[in-house]
C-alpha positions as a Python dict, from the first residue, in 0.01 Angstrom:
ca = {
    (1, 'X'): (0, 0, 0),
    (2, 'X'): (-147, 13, -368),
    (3, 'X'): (-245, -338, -348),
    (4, 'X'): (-437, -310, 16),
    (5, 'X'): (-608, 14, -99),
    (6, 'X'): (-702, -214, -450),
    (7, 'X'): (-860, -460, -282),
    (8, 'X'): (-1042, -234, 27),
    (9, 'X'): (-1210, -76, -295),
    (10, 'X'): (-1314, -392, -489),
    (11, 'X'): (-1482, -508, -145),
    (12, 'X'): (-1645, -192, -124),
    (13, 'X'): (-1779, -204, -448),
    (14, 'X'): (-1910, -564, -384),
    (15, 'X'): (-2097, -511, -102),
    (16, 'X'): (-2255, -228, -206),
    (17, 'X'): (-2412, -324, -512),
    (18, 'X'): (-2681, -655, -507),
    (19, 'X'): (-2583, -978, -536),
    (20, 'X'): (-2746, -1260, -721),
    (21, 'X'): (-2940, -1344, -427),
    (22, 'X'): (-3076, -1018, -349),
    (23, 'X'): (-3446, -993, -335),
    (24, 'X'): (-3587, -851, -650),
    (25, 'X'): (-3774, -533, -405),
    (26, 'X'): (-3449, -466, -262),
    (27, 'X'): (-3308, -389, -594),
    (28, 'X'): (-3620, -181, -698),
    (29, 'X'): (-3644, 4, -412),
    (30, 'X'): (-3277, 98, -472),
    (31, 'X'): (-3358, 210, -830),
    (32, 'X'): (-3664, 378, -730),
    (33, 'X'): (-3532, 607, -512),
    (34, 'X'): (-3219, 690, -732),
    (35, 'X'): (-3528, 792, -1002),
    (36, 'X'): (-3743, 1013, -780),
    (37, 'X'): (-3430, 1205, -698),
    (38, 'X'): (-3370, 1308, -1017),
    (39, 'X'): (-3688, 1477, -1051),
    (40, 'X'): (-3625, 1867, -1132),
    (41, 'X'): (-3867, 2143, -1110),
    (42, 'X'): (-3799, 2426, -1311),
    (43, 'X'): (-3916, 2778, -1399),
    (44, 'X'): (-3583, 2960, -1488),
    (45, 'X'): (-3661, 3072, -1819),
    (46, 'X'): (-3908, 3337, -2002),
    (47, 'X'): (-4173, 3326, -1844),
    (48, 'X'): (-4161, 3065, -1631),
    (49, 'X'): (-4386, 3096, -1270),
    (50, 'X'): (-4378, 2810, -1043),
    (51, 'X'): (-4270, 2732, -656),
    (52, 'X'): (-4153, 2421, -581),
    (53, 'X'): (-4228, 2308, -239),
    (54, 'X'): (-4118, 1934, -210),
    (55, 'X'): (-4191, 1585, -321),
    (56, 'X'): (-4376, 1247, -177),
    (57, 'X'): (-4172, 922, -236),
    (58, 'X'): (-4340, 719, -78),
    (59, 'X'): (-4539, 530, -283),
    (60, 'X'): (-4393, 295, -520),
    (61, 'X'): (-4651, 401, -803),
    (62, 'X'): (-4581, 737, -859),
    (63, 'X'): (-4409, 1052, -751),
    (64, 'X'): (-4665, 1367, -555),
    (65, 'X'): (-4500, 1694, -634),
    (66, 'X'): (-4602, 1947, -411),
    (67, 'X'): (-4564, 2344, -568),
    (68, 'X'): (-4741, 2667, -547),
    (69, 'X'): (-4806, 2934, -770),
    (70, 'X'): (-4538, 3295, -734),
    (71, 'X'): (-4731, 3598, -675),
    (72, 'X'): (-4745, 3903, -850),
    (73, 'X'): (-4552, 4199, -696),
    (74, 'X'): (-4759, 4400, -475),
    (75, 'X'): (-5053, 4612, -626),
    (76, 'X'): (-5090, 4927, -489),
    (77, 'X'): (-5416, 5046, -692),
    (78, 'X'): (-5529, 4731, -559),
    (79, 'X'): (-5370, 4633, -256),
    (80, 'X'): (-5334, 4262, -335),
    (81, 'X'): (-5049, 4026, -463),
    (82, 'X'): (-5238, 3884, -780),
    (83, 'X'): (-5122, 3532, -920),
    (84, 'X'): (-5298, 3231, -1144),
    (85, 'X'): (-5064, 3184, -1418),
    (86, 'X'): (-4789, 2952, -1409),
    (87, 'X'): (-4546, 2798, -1646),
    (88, 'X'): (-4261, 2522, -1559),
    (89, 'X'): (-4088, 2213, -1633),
    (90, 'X'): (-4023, 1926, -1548),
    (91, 'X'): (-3802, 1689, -1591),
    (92, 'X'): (-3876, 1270, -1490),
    (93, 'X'): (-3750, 1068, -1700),
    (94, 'X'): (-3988, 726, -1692),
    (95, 'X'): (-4168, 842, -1425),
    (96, 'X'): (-4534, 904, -1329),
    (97, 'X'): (-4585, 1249, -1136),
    (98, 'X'): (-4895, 1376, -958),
    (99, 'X'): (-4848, 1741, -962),
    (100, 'X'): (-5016, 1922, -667),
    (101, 'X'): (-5062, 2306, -668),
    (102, 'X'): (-5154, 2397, -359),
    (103, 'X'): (-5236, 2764, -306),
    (104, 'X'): (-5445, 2763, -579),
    (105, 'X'): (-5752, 2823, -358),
    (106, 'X'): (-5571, 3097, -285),
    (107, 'X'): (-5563, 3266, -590),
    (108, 'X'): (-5707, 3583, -799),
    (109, 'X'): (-6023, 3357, -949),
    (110, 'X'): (-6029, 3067, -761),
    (111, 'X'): (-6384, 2963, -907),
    (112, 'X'): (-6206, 2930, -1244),
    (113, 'X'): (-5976, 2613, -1111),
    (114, 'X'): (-6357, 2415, -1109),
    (115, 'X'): (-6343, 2344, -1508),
    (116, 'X'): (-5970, 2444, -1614),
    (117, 'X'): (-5798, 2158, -1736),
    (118, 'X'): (-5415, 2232, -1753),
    (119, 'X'): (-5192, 2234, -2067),
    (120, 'X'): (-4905, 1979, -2145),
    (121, 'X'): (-4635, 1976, -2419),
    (122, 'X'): (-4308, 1777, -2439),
    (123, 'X'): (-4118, 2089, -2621),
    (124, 'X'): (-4190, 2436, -2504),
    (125, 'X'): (-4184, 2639, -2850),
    (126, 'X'): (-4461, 2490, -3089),
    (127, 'X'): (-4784, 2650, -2958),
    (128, 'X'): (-4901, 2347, -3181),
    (129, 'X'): (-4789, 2076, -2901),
    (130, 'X'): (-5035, 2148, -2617),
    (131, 'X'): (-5256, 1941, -2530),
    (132, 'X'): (-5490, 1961, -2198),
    (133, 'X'): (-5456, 1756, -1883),
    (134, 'X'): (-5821, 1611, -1918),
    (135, 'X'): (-5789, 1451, -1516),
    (136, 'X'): (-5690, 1829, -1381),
    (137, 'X'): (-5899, 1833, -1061),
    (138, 'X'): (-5995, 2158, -849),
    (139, 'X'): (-6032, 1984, -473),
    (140, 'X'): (-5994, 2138, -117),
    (141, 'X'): (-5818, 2449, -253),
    (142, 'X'): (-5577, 2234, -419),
    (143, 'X'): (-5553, 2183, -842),
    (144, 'X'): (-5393, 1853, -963),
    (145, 'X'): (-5308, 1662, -1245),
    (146, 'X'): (-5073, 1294, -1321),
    (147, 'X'): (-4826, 1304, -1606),
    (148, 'X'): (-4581, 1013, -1705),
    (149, 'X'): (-4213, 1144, -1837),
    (150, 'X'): (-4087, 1481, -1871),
    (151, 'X'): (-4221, 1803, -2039),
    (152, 'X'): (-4390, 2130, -1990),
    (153, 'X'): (-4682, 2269, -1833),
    (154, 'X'): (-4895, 2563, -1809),
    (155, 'X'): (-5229, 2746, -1771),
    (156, 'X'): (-5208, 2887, -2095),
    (157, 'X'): (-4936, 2811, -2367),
    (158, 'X'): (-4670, 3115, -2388),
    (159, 'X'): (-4554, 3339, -2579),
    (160, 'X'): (-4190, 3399, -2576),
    (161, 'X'): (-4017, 3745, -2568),
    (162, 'X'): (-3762, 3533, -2868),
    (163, 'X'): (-4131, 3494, -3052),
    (164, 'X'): (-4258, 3864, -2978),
    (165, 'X'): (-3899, 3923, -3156),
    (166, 'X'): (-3938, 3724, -3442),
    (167, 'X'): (-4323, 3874, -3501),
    (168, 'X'): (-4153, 4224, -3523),
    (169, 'X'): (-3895, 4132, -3771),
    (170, 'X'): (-4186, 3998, -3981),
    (171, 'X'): (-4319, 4342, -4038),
    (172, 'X'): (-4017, 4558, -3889),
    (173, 'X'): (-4024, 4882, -4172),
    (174, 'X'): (-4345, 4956, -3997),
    (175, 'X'): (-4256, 4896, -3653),
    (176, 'X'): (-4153, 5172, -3397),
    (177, 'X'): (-4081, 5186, -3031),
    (178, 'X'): (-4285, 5425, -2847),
    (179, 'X'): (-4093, 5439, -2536),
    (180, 'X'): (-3884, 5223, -2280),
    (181, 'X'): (-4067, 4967, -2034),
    (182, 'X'): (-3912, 4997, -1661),
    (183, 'X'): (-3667, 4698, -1740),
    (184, 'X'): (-3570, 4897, -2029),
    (185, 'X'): (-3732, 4743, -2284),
    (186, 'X'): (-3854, 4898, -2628),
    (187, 'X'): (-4286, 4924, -2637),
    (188, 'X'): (-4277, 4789, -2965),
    (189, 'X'): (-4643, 4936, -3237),
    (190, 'X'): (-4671, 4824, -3583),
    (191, 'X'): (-4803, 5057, -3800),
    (192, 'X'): (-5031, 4926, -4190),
    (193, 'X'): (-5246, 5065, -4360),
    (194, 'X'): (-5345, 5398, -4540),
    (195, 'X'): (-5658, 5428, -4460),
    (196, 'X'): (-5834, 5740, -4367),
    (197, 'X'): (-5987, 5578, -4017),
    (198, 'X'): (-5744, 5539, -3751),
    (199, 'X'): (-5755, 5190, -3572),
    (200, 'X'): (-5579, 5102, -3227),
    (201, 'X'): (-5560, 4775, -3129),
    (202, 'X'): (-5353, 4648, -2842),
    (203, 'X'): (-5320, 4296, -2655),
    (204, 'X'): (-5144, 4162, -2346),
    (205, 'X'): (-5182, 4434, -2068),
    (206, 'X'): (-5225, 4129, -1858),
    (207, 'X'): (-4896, 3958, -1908),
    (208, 'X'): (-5056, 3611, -1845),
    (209, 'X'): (-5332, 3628, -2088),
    (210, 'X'): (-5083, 3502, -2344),
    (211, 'X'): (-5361, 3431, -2599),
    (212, 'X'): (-5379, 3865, -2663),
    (213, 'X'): (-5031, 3776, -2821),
    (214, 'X'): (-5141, 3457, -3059),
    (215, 'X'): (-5436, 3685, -3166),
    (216, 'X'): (-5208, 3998, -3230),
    (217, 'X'): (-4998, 3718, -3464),
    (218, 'X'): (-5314, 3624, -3677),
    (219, 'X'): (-5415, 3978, -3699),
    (220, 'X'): (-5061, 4112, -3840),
    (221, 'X'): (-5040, 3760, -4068),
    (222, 'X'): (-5345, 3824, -4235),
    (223, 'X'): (-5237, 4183, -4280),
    (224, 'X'): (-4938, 4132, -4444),
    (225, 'X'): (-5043, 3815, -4608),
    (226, 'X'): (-4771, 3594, -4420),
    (227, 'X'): (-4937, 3260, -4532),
    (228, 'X'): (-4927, 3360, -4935),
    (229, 'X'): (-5085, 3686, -5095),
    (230, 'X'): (-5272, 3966, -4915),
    (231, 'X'): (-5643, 3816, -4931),
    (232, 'X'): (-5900, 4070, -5123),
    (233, 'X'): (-6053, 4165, -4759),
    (234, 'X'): (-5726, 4257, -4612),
    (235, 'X'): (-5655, 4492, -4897),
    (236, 'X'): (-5951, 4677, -4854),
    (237, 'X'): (-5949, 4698, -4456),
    (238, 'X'): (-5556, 4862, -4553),
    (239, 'X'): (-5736, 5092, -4762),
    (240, 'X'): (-5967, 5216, -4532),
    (241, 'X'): (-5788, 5204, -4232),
    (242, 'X'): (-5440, 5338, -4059),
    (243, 'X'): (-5361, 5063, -3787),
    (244, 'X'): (-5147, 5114, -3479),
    (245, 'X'): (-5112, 4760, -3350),
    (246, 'X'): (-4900, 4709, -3004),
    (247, 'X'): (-4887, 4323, -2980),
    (248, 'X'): (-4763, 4296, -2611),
    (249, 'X'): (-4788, 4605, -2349),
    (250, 'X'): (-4676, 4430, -2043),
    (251, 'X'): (-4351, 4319, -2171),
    (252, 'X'): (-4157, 4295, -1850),
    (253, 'X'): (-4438, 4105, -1652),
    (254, 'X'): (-4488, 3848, -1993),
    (255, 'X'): (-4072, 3768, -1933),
    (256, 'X'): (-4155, 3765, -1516),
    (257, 'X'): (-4409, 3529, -1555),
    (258, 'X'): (-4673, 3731, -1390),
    (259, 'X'): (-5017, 3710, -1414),
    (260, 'X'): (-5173, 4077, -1421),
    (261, 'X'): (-4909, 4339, -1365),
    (262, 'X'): (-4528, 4507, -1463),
    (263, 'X'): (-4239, 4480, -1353),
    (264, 'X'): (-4296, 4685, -1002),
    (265, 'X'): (-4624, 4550, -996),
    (266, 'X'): (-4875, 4802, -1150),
    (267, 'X'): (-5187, 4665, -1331),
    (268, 'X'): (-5191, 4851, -1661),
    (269, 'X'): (-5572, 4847, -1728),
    (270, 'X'): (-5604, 5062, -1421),
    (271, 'X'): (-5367, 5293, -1512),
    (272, 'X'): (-5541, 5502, -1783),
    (273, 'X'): (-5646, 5769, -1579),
    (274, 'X'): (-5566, 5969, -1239),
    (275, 'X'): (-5874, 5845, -934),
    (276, 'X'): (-5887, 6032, -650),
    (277, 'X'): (-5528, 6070, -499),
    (278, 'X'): (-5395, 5797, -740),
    (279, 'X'): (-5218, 5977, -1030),
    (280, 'X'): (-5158, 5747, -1311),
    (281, 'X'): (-4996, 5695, -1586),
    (282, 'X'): (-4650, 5791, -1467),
    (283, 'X'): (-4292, 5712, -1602),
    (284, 'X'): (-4265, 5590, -1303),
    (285, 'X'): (-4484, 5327, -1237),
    (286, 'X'): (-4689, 5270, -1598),
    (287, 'X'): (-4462, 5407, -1853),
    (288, 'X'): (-4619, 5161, -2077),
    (289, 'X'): (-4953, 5312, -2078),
    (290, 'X'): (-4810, 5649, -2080),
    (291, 'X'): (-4616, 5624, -2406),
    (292, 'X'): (-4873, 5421, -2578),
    (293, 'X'): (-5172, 5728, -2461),
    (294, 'X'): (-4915, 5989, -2593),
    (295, 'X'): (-4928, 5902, -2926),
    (296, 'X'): (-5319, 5822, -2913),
    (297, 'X'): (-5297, 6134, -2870),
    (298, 'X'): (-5088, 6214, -3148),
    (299, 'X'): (-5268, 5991, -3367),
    (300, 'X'): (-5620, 6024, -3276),
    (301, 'X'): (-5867, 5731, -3244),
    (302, 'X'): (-6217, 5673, -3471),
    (303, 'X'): (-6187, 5276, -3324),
    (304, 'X'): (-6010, 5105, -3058),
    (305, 'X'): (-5988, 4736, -2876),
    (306, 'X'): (-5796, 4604, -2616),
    (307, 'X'): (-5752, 4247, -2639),
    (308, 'X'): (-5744, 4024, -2311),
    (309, 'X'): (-5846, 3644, -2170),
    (310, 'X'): (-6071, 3579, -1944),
    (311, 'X'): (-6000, 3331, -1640),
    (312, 'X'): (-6421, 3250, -1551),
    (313, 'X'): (-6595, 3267, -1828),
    (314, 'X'): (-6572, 2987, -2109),
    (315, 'X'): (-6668, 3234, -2422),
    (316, 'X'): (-6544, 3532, -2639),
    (317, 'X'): (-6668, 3843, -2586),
    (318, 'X'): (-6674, 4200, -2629),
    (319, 'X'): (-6721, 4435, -2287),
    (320, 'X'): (-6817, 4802, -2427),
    (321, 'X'): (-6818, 5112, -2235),
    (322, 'X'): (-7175, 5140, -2161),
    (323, 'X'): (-7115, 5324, -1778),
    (324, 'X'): (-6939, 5626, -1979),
    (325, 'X'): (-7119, 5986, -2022),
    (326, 'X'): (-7122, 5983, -2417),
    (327, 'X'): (-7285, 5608, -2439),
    (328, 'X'): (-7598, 5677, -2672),
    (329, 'X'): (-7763, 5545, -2928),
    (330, 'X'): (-7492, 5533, -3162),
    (331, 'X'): (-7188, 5381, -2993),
    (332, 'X'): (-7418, 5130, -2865),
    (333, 'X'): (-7529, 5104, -3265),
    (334, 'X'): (-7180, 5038, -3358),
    (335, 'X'): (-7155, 4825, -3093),
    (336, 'X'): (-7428, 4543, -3171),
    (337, 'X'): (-7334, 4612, -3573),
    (338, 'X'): (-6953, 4511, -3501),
    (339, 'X'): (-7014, 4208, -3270),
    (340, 'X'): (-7279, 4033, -3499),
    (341, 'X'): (-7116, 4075, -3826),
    (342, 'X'): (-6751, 3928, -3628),
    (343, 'X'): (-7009, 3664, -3478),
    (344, 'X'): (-7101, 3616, -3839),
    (345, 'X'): (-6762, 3590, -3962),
    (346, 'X'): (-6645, 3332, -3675),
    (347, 'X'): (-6863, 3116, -3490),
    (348, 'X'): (-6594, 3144, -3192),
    (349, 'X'): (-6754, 3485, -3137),
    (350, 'X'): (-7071, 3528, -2943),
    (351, 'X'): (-7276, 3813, -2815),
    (352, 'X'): (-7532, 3671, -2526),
    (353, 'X'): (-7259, 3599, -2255),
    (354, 'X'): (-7004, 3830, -2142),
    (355, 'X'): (-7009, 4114, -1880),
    (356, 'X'): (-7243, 4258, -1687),
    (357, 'X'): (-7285, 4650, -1834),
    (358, 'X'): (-7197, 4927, -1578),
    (359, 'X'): (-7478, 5110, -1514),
    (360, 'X'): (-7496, 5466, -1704),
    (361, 'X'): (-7286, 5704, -1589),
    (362, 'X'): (-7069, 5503, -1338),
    (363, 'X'): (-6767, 5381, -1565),
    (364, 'X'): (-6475, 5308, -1430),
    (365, 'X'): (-6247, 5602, -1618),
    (366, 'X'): (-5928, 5454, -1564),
    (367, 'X'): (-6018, 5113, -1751),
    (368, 'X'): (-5849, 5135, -2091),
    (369, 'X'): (-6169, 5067, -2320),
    (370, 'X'): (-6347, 5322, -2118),
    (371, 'X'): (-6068, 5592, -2134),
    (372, 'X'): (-6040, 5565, -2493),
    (373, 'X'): (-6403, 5542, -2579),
    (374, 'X'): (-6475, 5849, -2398),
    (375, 'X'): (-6194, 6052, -2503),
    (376, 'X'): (-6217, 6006, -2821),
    (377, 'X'): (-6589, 5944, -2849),
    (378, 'X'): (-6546, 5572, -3052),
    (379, 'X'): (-6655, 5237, -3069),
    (380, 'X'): (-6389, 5114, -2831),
    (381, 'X'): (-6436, 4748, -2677),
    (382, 'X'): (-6264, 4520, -2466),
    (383, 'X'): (-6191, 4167, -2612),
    (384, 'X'): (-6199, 3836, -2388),
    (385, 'X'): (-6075, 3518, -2485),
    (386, 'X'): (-6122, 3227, -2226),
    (387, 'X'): (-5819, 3023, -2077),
    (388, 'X'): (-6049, 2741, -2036),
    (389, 'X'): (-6254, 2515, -2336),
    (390, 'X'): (-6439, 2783, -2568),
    (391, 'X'): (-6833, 2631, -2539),
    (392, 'X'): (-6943, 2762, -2834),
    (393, 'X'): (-6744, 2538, -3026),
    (394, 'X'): (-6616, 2289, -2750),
    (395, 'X'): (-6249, 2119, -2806),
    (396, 'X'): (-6177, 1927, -2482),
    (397, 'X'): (-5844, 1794, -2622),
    (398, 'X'): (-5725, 2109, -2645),
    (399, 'X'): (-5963, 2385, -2569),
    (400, 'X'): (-5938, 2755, -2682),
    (401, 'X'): (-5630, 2729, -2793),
    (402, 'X'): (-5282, 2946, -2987),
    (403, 'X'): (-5457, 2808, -3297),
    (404, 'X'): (-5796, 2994, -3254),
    (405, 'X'): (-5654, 3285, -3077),
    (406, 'X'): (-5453, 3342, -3404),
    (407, 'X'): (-5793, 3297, -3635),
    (408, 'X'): (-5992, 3540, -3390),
    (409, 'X'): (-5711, 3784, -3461),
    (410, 'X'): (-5749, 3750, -3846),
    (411, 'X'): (-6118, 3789, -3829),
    (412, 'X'): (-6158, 4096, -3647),
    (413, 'X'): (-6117, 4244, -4044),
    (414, 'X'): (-6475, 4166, -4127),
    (415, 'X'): (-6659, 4349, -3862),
    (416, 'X'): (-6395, 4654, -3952),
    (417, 'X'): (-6476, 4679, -4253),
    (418, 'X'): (-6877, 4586, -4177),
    (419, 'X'): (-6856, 4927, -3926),
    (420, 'X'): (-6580, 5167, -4155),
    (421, 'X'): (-6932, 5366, -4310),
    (422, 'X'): (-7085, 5445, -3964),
    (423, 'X'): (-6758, 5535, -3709),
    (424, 'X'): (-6786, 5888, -3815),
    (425, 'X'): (-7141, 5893, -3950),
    (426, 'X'): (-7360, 6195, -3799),
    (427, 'X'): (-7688, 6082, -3910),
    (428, 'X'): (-7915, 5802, -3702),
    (429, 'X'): (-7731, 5518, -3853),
    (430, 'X'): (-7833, 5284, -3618),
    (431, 'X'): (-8253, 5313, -3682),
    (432, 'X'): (-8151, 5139, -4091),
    (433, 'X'): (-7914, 4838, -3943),
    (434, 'X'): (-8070, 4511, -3990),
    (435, 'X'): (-8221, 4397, -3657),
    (436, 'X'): (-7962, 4096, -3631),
    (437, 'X'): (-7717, 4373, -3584),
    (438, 'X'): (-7923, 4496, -3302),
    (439, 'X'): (-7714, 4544, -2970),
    (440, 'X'): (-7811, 4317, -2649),
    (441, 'X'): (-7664, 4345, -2302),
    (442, 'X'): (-7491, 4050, -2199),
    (443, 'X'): (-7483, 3865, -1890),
    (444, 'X'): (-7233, 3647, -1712),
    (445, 'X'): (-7565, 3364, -1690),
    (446, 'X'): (-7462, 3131, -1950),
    (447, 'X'): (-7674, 2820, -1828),
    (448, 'X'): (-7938, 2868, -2070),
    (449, 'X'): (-7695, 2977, -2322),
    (450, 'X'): (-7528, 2583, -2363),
    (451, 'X'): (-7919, 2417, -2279),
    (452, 'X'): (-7993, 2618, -2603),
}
């Protein structure tokens, strides 16, 4: 019995595998599909975002790998599912994939597919890898890009929850939870400085604008002089001001993947004050802001940013709160004075594109910038950093990337301490300022700003 099962096995084996005189596209059709079966789509880990739909074999060339970006939890400020930001991997050995995203038509800025390029790295945690897909193309709705071989891509490089760890234990004697986020974890603000001026900055409300988080690392680096000594500018900005720096409000959504909201689905920069029957923030659904406005509170605020990226447009920015009641003649002073002396100090920053102002009087009051800037009558600004090239200084290789967000972050010193004199200043400050420091109101127009 042994032997006849020995050799019903051995024939097996021999007719199933090619023989000598097998034609060469038999064989490589075999191997071929044995390859594209082994391709695996992945976005099980921190904050990963992709759907994968299926794959196209049928070409002998390469591999079509048909996915769509998750959506957001339901908004109900907003009543819409937002989604743009993705993050997966993939793993092809030897092969060449075309990767097909096809609800991107679909998405919360479509118009921004039309000159994104999408990033690439072979390893997922050196923020130094990426590189951008230069043949990403935005066609019929659909955004797609051909790789060879395994690896990682994304619409921005991320920034792990391990990473947000590790930046806290860099400077954790001065760190402090302000509260709980819904999925129970700790809202994490560093505190440095002395200084008699009280400075808020936080980053990341919008859990896929992972750049907020490289920029909150350059900022607390320079600070605490990671790279060597504390540089003679940082000392004196630590002498002058108090900082209260959260690096990542949105925790929960960063780890979900998401693009703009929590972990129930609540938009954070919407949540800074009740409209109409809308009551916000809660525990409930924006504990996050809550805490963090609590101890503004606490704390009081003589300047204030909230650091962001912008999908559209390809340039750093500032967006004031010109639509508020108490905009005058010196916050919009401070204003022009801070944004040309950081355009002075970092040619990434620019102060013709950006924006268009709210008209007077008709600010949105439940916008974070705008909250703060009114209720504590401050220069308080919105930052934008763009997920696409920066065109100021234009990188196609690798665009605005980790690597500048961090340097943004460690310049926003010089226009602090440029400003510290006039935050509290009483008199008509703004009439002696150099007429570079002027303030101009930006536009979203930027044709004329690259012919130039």
């Amino acid at each position: 019995m042994i032997y006849l099962m020995s050799k019903f096995l051995t024939a097996l084996f021999v007719s199933s595998r090619p023989s000598i005189n097998t034609p060469l596209f038999y064989i490589s059709s075999r191997l071929r599909s044995s390859s594209a079966d082994a391709v695996s789509i992945s976005d099980a880990f921190d904050g990963g975002n992709i759907e994968f739909l299926g794959k196209d074999t049928s070409r002998e060339d390469i591999t079509i790998v048909r996915l769509n970006i998750k959506k957001d939890p339901f908004t109900e400020l907003e009543q819409t599912n937002h989604f743009q930001y993705f993050s997966f991997r993939c793993i092809c050995p030897n092969q060449k994939i075309k990767y097909v995203i096809e609800n991107a038509g679909d998405s919360s800025y479509a118009t921004a597919w039309h000159k994104s390029t999408v990033f690439y790295s072979p390893t997922f945690n050196d923020p130094h890898n990426w590189k951008r897909q230069l043949d990403t193309l935005y066609e019929d709705g659909k955004v797609s890009w051909t790789q060879e071989g395994s690896g990682y891509f994304c619409y921005f490089p991320p920034y792990s929850y391990n990473r947000h760890l590790d930046l806290i234990s860099m400077c954790v004697e001065n760190a402090m939870s302000l509260g709980k986020t819904l999925d129970g974890r700790d809202i994490d603000c560093i505190k440095l400085g002395r200084g008699d001026k009280i400075c808020w900055i936080i980053h990341r409300q919008h859990p896929g604008e992972s750049m907020a988080e490289y920029f909150a690392e350059g900022l607390i680096e320079r600070l605490l002089g990671i790279n060597g000594s504390v540089d003679g500018l940082a000392t004196r900005v630590l002498q002058k001001y108090t900082f209260y720096i959260v690096p990542n409000m949105c925790l929960d959504g960063s780890i979900r993947g998401h693009l703009r909201t929590n972990a129930m689905g609540t938009n954070l920069n919407r949540e800074w004050a009740p409209t109409k029957n809308y009551d916000a923030p809660t525990l409930g659904r924006s504990p996050e802001v809550f805490h963090v406005l609590k101890k503004m509170d606490e704390t009081g605020v003589d300047a204030f940013f909230d650091i962001h990226g912008d999908e559209v447009l390809p340039f750093n920015f500032l967006a004031g709160s010109e639509g508020m009641p108490n905009w005058g003649p010196r916050l919009k002073g401070l204003h022009g004075a801070f944004l040309a002396s950081y355009e002075r100090a970092n040619s990434d920053m620019q102060k013709l594109v950006g924006y268009t102002p709210e008209p007077p009087n008709q600010g949105k009051i439940n916008v974070c910038s705008n909250q703060i800037g009114f209720r504590f009558d401050c220069l308080a600004a919105t930052l934008e950093m763009p997920f696409n090239d920066c065109l100021t200084n234009p990188d196609p290789e690798r665009g605005w990337s980790p690597a500048r967000a961090k340097q943004l972050g460690a310049s926003i010193l010089n226009p602090l301490v440029y400003v510290y004199p006039y935050l509290r200043d009483d008199s008509d400050f703004w009439k002696k300022l150099p007429s570079e420091d002027e303030y101009i109101s930006p536009t979203t127009d930027y044709s004329e700003t690259i012919s130039s």
